[in-house]
Coordinates of C-alpha atoms in Angstrom, one line a residue:
M1 CA -49.6 -99.1 111.0
A2 CA -45.9 -99.2 111.8
D3 CA -43.5 -98.6 108.9
L4 CA -41.3 -101.0 110.1
V5 CA -41.5 -104.1 112.3
C6 CA -39.0 -106.7 113.7
R7 CA -40.0 -108.8 116.3
N8 CA -38.8 -112.3 117.7
F9 CA -40.9 -115.2 118.7
D10 CA -38.7 -115.8 121.6
A11 CA -40.2 -112.7 123.2
A12 CA -43.8 -113.4 122.4
D13 CA -46.9 -111.5 123.4
E14 CA -48.4 -114.8 124.6
T15 CA -47.2 -118.5 124.8
R16 CA -49.6 -121.4 125.3
P17 CA -48.2 -124.7 126.2
F18 CA -49.6 -127.9 125.0
L19 CA -50.5 -130.7 127.2
A20 CA -48.1 -133.2 128.6
G21 CA -45.2 -130.9 127.6
M22 CA -45.6 -131.7 124.1
G23 CA -44.7 -128.3 122.9
R24 CA -46.2 -124.8 122.8
L25 CA -47.5 -121.9 120.7
D26 CA -45.8 -118.4 120.6
L27 CA -48.1 -115.6 119.4
L28 CA -47.3 -112.1 118.4
E29 CA -49.7 -109.6 117.9
T30 CA -49.3 -107.5 114.7
D31 CA -51.3 -104.7 112.8
G32 CA -52.1 -107.5 110.5
G33 CA -53.5 -109.9 113.1
Q34 CA -51.7 -112.6 115.3
V35 CA -49.0 -114.8 113.8
G36 CA -47.9 -118.0 115.6
R37 CA -44.8 -120.2 115.7
A38 CA -45.8 -123.6 117.0
V39 CA -43.1 -126.0 118.2
F40 CA -44.7 -129.6 117.9
E41 CA -42.5 -132.1 120.0
P42 CA -41.9 -135.6 118.8
G43 CA -44.9 -137.7 119.7
W44 CA -47.3 -134.7 119.5
K45 CA -50.9 -135.4 118.2
W46 CA -53.5 -132.8 117.9
S47 CA -56.2 -135.4 119.1
E48 CA -54.2 -136.2 122.1
H49 CA -52.6 -132.9 123.1
I50 CA -55.0 -130.1 121.8
K51 CA -58.3 -131.9 121.6
P52 CA -59.0 -131.7 125.1
L53 CA -58.3 -128.0 125.3
A54 CA -60.4 -127.3 122.2
G55 CA -63.4 -129.4 123.2
T56 CA -64.1 -130.4 119.5
E57 CA -63.6 -133.8 117.6
S58 CA -61.2 -132.4 115.2
C59 CA -59.3 -129.2 114.7
E60 CA -61.6 -126.4 113.7
S61 CA -59.1 -124.0 113.0
A62 CA -58.2 -122.9 109.4
H63 CA -54.3 -122.8 108.9
T64 CA -52.1 -121.0 106.3
G65 CA -48.4 -121.6 107.2
Y66 CA -44.9 -122.6 106.4
V67 CA -42.9 -125.6 107.9
V68 CA -39.7 -124.3 109.2
S69 CA -38.4 -127.7 110.4
G70 CA -39.5 -131.4 111.3
R71 CA -42.3 -133.2 109.5
I72 CA -46.1 -133.4 110.1
R73 CA -48.9 -135.2 108.7
I74 CA -52.3 -133.7 108.4
V75 CA -55.5 -135.8 107.7
M76 CA -58.8 -134.1 106.8
D77 CA -61.7 -135.5 108.4
G78 CA -62.8 -136.7 104.9
G79 CA -59.7 -138.7 104.5
D80 CA -57.4 -136.6 102.3
A81 CA -53.8 -136.4 103.9
V82 CA -50.5 -134.7 103.2
E83 CA -47.1 -135.0 104.9
A84 CA -45.2 -131.7 105.0
G85 CA -41.6 -130.8 105.8
P86 CA -39.1 -127.9 105.8
G87 CA -39.9 -125.2 103.1
D88 CA -43.5 -126.6 102.5
F89 CA -46.3 -124.2 102.5
I90 CA -49.4 -125.8 103.9
Q91 CA -53.1 -124.8 103.9
A92 CA -55.7 -126.8 105.9
A93 CA -59.3 -126.2 106.1
P94 CA -61.2 -126.9 109.5
G95 CA -61.8 -130.4 110.2
H96 CA -58.4 -132.2 110.5
D97 CA -56.1 -134.0 112.6
A98 CA -52.2 -133.7 112.7
W99 CA -49.2 -135.2 114.3
V100 CA -45.4 -135.2 114.2
L101 CA -43.6 -137.6 112.1
G102 CA -40.0 -139.0 113.2
D103 CA -38.0 -137.9 116.4
E104 CA -37.3 -134.1 115.6
P105 CA -39.7 -131.3 116.6
C106 CA -41.7 -129.9 114.1
V107 CA -41.8 -125.9 113.9
V108 CA -44.7 -124.4 111.8
L109 CA -45.3 -120.7 111.3
D110 CA -49.0 -119.8 110.7
W111 CA -50.7 -116.6 109.9
T112 CA -54.4 -117.3 110.0
G113 CA -55.1 -120.2 112.3
Y114 CA -53.5 -119.8 115.8
G115 CA -55.4 -117.1 117.2
D116 CA -57.6 -119.3 119.4
Y117 CA -55.5 -122.6 118.9
A118 CA -54.6 -124.3 122.1
R119 CA -56.4 -121.7 124.2
P120 CA -57.3 -123.0 127.5
P121 CA -61.1 -123.1 128.2
S122 CA -62.3 -120.0 130.0
G123 CA -63.9 -120.1 133.5

């Protein structure tokens, strides 16, 4: 384990674009696992722009993150919902949809749920 690390998401180890140019996921590999920065563009919705990549009915990633900017609505399959904005800590279990609110990109840092997120199908 490194004693001190400073990395920038603009020089990510991997970048995964979302469908229709609706944003991207920038991933950093760290000793503690992957850390991601997602940039969700206005109009982005998981069920439209990630579902075709994931191949599941709802997002099956668990997320632990922090909203840097913009606003996002997360709705669990069971109906519970939250609206999160700048400065909010969020946790979402598998089984949800989400979409950007308003006309500003939503930027979210996540340290648990982006490892396989928006990964194009293999083969």
